[in-house]
Short mmCIF file of C-alpha atoms in Angstrom, two decimals:
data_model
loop_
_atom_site.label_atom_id
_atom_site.label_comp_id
_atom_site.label_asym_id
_atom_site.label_seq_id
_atom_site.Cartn_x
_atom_site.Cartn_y
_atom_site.Cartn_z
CA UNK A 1 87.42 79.54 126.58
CA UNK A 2 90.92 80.34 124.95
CA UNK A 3 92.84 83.36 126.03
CA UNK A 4 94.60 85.22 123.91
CA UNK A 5 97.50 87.56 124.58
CA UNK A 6 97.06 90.62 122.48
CA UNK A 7 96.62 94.11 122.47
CA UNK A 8 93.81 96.34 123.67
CA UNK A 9 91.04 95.97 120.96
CA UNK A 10 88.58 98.52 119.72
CA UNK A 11 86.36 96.06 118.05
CA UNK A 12 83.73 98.62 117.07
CA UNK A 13 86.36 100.40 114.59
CA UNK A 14 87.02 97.10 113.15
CA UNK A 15 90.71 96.63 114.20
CA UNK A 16 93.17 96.60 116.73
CA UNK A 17 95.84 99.39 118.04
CA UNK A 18 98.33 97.21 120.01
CA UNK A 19 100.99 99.95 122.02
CA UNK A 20 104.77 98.93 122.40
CA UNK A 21 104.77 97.69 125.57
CA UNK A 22 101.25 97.41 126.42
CA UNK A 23 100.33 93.55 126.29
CA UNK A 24 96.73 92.94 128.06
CA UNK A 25 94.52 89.60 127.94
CA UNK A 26 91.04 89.20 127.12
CA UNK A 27 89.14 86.41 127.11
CA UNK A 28 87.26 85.13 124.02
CA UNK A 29 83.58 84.49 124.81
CA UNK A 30 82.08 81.08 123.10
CA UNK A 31 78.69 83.55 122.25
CA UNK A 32 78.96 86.78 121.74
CA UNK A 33 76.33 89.70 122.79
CA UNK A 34 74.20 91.24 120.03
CA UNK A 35 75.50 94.79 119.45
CA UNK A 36 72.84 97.10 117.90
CA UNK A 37 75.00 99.85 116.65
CA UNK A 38 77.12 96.86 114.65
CA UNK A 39 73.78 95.42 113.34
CA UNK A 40 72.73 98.95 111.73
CA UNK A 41 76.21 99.64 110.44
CA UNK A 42 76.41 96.66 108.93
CA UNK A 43 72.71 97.02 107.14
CA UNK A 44 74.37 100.30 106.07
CA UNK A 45 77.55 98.96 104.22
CA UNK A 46 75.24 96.67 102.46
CA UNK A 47 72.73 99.05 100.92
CA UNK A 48 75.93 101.20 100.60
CA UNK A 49 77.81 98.40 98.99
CA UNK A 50 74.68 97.54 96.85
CA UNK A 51 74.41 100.90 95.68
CA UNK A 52 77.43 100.99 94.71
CA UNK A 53 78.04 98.16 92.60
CA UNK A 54 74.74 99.05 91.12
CA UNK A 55 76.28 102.62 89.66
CA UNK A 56 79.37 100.63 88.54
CA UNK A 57 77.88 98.09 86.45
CA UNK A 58 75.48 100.86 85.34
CA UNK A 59 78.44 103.10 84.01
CA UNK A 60 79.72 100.16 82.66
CA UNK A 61 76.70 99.98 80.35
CA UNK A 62 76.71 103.58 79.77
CA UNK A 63 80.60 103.74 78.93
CA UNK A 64 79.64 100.67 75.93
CA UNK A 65 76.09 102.28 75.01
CA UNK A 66 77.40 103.28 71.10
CA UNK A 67 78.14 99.13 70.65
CA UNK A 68 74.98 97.59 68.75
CA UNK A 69 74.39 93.59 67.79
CA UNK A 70 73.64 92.45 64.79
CA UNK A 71 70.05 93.59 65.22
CA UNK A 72 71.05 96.99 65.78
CA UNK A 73 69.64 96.56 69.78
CA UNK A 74 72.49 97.59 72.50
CA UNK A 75 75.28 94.52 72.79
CA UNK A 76 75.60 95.08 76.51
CA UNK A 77 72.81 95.02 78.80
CA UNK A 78 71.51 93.85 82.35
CA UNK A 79 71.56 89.71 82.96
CA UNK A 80 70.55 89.22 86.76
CA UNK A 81 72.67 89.08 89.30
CA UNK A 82 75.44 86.33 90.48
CA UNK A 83 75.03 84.64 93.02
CA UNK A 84 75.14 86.08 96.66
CA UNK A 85 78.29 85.63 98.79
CA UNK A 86 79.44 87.47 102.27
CA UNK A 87 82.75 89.39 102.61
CA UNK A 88 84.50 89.46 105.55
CA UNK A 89 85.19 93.56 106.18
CA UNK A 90 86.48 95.38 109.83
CA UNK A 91 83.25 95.50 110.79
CA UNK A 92 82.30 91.60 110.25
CA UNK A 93 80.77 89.93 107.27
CA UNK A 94 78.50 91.81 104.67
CA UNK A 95 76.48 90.46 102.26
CA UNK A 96 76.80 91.12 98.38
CA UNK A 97 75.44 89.78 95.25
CA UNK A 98 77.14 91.30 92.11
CA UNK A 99 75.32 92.07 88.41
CA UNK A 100 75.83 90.20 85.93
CA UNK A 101 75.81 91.44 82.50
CA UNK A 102 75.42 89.98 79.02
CA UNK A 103 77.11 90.93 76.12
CA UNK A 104 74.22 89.99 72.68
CA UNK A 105 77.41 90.73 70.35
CA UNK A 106 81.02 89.51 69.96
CA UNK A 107 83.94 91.30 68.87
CA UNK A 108 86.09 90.81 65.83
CA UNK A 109 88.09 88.01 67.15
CA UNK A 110 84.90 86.36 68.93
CA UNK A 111 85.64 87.74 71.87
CA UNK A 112 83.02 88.82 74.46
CA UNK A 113 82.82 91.84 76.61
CA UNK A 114 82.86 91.33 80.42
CA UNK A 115 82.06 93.21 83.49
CA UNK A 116 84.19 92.66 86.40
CA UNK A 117 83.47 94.78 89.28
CA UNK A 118 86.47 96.85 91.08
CA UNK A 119 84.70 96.83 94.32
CA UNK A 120 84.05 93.11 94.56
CA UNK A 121 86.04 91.38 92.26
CA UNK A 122 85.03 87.77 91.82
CA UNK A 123 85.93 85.26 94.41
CA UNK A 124 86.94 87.99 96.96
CA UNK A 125 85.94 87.39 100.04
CA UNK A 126 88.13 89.64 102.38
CA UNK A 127 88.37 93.36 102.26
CA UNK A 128 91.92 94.81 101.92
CA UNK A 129 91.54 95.41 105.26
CA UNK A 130 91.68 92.44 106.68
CA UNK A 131 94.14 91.28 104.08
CA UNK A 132 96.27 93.56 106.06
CA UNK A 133 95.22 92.54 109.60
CA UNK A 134 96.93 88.92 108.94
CA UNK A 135 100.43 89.67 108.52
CA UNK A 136 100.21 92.27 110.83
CA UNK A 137 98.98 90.22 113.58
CA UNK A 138 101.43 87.45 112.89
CA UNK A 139 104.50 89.82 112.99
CA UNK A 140 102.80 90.56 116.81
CA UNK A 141 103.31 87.22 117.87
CA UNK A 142 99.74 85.38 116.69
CA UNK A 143 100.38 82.04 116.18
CA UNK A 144 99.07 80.69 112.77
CA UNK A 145 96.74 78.31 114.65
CA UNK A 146 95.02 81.13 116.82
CA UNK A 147 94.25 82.96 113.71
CA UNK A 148 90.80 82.24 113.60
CA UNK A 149 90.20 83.16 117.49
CA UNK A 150 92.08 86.11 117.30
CA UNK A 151 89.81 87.57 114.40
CA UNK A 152 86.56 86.50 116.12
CA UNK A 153 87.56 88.78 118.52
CA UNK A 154 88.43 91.43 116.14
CA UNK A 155 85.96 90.94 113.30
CA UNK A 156 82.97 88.90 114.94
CA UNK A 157 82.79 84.81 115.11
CA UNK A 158 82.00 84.93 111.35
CA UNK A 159 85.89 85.93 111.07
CA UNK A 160 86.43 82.09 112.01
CA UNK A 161 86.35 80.94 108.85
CA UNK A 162 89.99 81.64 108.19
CA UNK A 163 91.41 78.25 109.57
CA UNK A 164 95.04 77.63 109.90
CA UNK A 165 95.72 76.33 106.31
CA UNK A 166 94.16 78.80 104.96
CA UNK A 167 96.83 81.69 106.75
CA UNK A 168 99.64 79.30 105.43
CA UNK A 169 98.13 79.65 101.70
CA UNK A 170 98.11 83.29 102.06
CA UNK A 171 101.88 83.15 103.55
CA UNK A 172 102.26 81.67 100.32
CA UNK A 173 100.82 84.29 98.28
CA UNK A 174 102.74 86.65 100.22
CA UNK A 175 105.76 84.84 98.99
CA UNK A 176 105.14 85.37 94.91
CA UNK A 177 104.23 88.72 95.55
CA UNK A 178 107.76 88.98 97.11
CA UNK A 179 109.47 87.79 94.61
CA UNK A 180 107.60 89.80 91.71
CA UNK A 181 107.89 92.82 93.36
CA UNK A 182 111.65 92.46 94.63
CA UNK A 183 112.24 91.69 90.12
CA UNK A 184 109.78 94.77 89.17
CA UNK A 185 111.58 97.29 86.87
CA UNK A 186 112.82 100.74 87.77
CA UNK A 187 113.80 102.24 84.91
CA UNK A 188 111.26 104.79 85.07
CA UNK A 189 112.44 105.85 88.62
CA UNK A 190 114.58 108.70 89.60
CA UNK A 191 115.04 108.97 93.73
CA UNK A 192 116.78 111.94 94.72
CA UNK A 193 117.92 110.36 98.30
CA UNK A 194 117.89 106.61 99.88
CA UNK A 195 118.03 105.83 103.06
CA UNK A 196 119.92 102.27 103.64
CA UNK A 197 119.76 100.48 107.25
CA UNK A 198 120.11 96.56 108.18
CA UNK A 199 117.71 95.53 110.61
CA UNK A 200 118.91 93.16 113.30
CA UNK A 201 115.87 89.76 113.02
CA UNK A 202 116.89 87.47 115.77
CA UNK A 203 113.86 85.28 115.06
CA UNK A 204 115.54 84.97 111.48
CA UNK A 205 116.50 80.83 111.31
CA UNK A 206 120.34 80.34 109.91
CA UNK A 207 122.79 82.63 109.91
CA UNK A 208 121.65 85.24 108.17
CA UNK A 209 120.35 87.15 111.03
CA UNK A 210 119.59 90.59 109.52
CA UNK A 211 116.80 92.48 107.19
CA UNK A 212 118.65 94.82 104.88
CA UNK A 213 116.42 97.91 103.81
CA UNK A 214 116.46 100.65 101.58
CA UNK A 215 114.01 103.23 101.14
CA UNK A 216 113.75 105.99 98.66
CA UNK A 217 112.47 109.31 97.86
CA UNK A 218 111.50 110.38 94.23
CA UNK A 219 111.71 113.82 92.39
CA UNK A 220 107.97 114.40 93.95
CA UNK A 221 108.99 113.77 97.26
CA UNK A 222 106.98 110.28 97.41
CA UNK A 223 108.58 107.55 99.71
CA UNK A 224 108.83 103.75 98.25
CA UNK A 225 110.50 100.88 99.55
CA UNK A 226 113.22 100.24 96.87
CA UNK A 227 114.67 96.75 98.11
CA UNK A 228 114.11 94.12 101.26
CA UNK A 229 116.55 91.06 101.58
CA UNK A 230 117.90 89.20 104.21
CA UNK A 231 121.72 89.19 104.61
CA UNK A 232 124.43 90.10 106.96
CA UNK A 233 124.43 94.18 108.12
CA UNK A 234 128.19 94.83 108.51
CA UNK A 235 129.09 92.58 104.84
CA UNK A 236 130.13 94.52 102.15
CA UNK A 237 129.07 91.70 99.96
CA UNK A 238 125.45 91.85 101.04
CA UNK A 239 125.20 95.30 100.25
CA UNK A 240 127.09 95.41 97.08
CA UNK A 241 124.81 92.60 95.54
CA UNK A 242 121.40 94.89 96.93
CA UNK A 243 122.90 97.96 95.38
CA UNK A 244 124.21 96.43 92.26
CA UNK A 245 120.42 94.66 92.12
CA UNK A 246 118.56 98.40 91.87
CA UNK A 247 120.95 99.23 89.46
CA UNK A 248 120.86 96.07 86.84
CA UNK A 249 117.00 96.76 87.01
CA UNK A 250 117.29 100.27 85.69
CA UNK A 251 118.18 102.54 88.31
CA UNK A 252 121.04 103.63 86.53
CA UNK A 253 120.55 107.26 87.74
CA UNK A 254 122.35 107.74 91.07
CA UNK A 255 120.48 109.38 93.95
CA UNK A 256 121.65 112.81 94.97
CA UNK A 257 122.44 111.41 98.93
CA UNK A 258 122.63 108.30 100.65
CA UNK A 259 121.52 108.27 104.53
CA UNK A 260 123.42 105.24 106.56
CA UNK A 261 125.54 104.00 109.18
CA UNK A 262 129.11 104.03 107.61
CA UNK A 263 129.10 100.31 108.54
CA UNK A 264 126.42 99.52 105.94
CA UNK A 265 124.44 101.18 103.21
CA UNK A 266 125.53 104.57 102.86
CA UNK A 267 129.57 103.61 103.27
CA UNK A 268 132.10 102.34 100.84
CA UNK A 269 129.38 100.11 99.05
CA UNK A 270 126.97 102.87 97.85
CA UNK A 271 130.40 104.42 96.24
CA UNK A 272 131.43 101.77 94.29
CA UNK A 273 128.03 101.16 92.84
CA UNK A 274 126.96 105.16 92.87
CA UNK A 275 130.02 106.94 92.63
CA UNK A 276 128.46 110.57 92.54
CA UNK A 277 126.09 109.95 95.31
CA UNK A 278 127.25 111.90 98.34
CA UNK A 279 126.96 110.60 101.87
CA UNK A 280 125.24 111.37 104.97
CA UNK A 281 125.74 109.04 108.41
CA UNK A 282 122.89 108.96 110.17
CA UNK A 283 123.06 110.70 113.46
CA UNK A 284 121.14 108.07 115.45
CA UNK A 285 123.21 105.17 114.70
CA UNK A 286 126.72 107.56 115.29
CA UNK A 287 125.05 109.04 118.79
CA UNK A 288 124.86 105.17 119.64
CA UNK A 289 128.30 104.11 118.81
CA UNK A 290 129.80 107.22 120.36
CA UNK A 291 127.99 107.03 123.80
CA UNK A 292 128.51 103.28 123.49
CA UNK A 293 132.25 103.76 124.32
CA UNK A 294 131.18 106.38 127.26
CA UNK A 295 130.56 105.60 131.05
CA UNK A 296 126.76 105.42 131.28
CA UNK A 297 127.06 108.40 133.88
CA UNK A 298 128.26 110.87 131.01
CA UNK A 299 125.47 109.80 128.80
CA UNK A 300 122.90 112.67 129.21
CA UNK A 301 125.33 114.84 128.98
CA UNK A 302 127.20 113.48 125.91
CA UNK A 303 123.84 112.80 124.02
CA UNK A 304 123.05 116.86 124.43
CA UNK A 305 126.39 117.61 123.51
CA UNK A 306 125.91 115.79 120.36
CA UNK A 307 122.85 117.19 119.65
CA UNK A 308 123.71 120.34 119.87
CA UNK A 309 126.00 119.93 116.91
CA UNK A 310 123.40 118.53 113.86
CA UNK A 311 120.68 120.75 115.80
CA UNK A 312 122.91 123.62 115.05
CA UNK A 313 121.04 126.62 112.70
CA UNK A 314 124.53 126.63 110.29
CA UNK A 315 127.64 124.37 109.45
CA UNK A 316 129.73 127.12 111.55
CA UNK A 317 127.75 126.87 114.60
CA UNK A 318 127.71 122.73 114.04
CA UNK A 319 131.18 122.61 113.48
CA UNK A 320 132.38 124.85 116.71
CA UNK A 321 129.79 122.84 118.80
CA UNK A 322 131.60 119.65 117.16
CA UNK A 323 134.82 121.02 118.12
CA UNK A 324 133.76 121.75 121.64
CA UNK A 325 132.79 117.83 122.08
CA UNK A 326 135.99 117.10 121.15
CA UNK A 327 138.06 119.04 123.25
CA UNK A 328 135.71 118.42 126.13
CA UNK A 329 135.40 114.33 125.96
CA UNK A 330 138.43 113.97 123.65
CA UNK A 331 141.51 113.63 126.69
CA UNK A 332 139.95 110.55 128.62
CA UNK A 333 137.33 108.89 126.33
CA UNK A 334 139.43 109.21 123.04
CA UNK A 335 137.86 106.33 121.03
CA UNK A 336 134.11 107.88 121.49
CA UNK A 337 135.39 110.85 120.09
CA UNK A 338 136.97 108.83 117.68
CA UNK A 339 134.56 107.16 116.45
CA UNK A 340 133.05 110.95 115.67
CA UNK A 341 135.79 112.64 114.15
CA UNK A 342 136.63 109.81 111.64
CA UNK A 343 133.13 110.29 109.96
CA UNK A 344 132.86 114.65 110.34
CA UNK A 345 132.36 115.34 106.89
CA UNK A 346 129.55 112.69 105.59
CA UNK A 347 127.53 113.81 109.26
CA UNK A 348 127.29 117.36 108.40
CA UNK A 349 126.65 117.29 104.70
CA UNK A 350 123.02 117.74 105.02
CA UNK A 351 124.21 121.60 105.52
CA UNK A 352 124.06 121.48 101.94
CA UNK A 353 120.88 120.54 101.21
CA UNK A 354 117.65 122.27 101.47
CA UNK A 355 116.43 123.02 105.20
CA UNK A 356 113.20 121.85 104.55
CA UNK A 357 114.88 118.50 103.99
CA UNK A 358 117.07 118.31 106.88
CA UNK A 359 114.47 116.39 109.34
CA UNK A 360 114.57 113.57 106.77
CA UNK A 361 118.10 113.08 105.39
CA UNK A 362 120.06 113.50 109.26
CA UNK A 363 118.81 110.06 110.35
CA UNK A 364 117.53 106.72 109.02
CA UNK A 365 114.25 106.77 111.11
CA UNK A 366 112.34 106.51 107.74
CA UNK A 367 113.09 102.43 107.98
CA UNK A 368 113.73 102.32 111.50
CA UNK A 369 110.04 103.65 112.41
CA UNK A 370 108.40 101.07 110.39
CA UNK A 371 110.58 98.36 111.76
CA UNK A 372 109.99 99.41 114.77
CA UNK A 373 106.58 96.57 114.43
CA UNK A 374 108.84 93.95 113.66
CA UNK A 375 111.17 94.64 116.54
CA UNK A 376 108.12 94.63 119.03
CA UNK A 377 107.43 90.64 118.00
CA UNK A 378 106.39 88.92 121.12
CA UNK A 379 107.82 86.00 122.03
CA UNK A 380 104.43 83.92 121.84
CA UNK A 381 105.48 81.69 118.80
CA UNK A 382 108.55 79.79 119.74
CA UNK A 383 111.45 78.83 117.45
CA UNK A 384 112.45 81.73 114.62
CA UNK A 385 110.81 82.30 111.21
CA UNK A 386 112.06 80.50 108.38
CA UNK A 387 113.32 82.81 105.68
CA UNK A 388 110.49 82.40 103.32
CA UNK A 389 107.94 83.65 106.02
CA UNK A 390 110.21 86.26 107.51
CA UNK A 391 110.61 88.10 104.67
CA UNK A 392 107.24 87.89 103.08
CA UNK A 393 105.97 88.73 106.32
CA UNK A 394 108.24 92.18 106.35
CA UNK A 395 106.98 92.45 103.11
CA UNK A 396 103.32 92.80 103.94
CA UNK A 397 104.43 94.87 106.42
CA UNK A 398 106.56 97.57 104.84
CA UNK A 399 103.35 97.38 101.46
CA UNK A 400 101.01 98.79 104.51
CA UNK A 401 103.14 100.90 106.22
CA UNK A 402 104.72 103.30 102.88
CA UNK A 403 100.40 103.68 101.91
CA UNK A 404 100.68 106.05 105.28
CA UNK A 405 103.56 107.64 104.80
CA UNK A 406 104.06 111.50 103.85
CA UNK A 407 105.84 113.06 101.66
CA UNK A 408 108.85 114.97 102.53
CA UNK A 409 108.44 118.62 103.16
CA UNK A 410 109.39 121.02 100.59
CA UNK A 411 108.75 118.66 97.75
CA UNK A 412 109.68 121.42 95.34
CA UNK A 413 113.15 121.71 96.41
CA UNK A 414 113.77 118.60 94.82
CA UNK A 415 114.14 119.28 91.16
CA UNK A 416 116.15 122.39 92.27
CA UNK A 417 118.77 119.43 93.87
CA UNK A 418 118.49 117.20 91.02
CA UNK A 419 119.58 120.29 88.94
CA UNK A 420 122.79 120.62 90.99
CA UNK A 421 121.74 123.90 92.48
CA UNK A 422 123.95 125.42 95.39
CA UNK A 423 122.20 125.13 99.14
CA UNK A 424 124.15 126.50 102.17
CA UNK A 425 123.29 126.06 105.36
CA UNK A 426 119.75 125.17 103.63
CA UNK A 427 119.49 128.03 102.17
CA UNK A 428 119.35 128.06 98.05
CA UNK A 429 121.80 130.41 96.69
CA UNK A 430 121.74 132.58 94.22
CA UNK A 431 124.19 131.57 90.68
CA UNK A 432 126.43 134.56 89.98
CA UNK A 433 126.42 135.75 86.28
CA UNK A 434 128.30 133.64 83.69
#
């Protein structure tokens, strides 16, 4: 019997919650126990799934009823069914045979009509699900050769028909999706902010030993991941290139504000390639630097300090508060206070944006929550990633993650920033008269 280091798994949900820090081991039984509640949920998904394919193909039908043949009968009609095949799903495999139907016509060109189910589409064999579940369990330190263990553990032993090679095909997949994606247009796109951070990947092979990120937010307040590449997080070439890459594929309209650390995304780069995109340095990353030059004994202190300036209710308030830091640290730990003071401005110009905003634009948790995954990748696989696999893998990742997200509150602020309209303190105000 194989153990497998993993995370605690709730099997009867059909997948696994794995904490931070929480790393427990389970053995995987060579027979595993008949589970009655599994049995009848299953028989459920199939008459569901049956049912449902059944409605499909019949609206299908319906939706080409006014077609006739050439003997005025209905071109589209009911041929059988194809033949049977299982799907692997979170709650194990599930039978489903598909309808086939004939088309007794042609159209002009010859052509024949076909059904092709959106439910099962033909040769599918995993649910999105568990399409998921692979890189996901991969970036937690599952070795590609204890793929198919791992899911017989998570899906049932039926799951063990994903062997090794067939995880390094999908890697591969991964990979061309990648690349399309990273090449897709965005012409159509306007994103009011972007939030720009560079990822430390020590398991990254070479040199190149960071994940460069930017996320953005659109006129409705939807979140998308705008760019992933692997570079170096302090080189202004690597983040000129990514910029000037969203812009050659048609994001020619800058974003309103650009959330960073002054090192990377949101610096001196974003201005040269968005010159009218205002700045914002993210107060996580500054909080780090500054109590980074501090004896670790003044830490609490310093950290509530510095909160107590971008938690402040107005710029005034933030501003006195900021001025109070200074005087207070400024005399014996001058570079921590200079490391503050240099970037005042670009940390307090989310004053000028709506309130609703501010819990979004003061920080670059957007990327570093979903990165947080990556971060936690145990140290079960030895030797790095190769660049291919790192970044598809991050990918996958980021694809799943952004389907969860939430949209930023007060979505309908957003056209009134586009527009150029006057917030202080958060507050909108009003135009006086022309």
């Amino acid at each position: 019997m194989a153990v497998l280091k993993s995370a605690v798994v709730l099997r009867e949900k059909g997948y696994a919650t794995m904490a931070k820090s929480t790393v427990v081991s389970f053995e995987l039984p060579s027979e595993f126990s008949p589970d009655p509640l599994t049995e009848v949920i299953q028989a459920g998904a199939k008459e569901l799934l049956r049912t449902a394919v059944q409605a499909e193909v019949s609206a299908f039908i319906a939706e080409h009823a006014h077609l006739l043949d050439e003997e005025g009968r209905q071109r589209l009609v009911r041929h059988g069914f194809l033949p049977e095949r299982e799907m692997m799903t979170g709650i194990g495999t599930v039978p489903v045979q598909v309808p086939r139907v004939r088309d007794r016509g042609s159209n002009a060109d010859g052509s024949k009509i076909r059904f092709r189910s959106s439910l099962v589409p033909p040769y599918l064999r995993k649910a999105k699900s568990v399409e998921e579940l692979l890189p996901w369990l991969y970036l937690k330190g599952i070795s590609t050769g204890d793929f198919s263990e791992a899911l017989a553990a998570l899906l049932g032993p039926d799951a063990e028909g994903l062997s090794s090679s067939t995880i390094t095909r999908l890697k591969a997949t991964w990979w061309d999706e990648y690349e399309a994606w990273r090449k897709r247009d965005l012409k159509s796109k306007r994103y009011v902010y972007i939030w720009a951070d560079g990822v430390s990947s020590p398991r990254l092979d070479g040199d190149r030993q960071c994940m460069l990120v930017i996320i953005g937010a659109d006129e409705y307040g939807e979140k998308d991941v705008l760019a992933i590449a692997d570079g170096f997080r302090e080189n202004a070439d690597s983040w000129r290139d990514l910029l000037k890459g969203l812009k050659k594929r048609g994001l020619t309209v800058p974003p309103e504000l650009a959330i960073g650390d002054g090192a990377i995304g949101s610096g001196r780069h974003c201005a040269e390639v968005f010159p009218n995109t205002r700045e914002q340095r993210c107060w996580v990353h500054k909080t780090a630097n500054v109590l980074g030059a501090m004896p670790k004994s003044l830490h609490e202190k310093a950290k509530a300090d510095l909160q107590d300036i971008w938690m402040a209710e107005t710029k005034k308030e933030a501003n006195a508060a900021f001025d109070l830091f200074v005087e207070t640290y400024g005399v014996k730990y001058e570079k921590a206070v200079g490391k503050l003071v240099k970037d005042r401005d670009e940390l307090l110009a989310f004053y000028d944006f709506p309130a609703e905003h501010w819990k979004h634009i003061r920080t670059t948790n957007p990327i570093e929550s979903v990165f947080a995954t990556v971060r936690n990748r145990t140290r079960k696989t030895k030797g790095c990633l190769n660049r291919k696999t790192a970044l598809a893998m991050v990918f996958r990742l980021m694809m799943s993650a952004k389907k969860k997200w939430r949209k930023i509150n007060g979505p309908n602020r957003l056209p009134e920033v586009i527009q150029g309209v006057v917030f202080k303190d958060g507050i909108k105000q009003l135009q006086a008269a022309a």
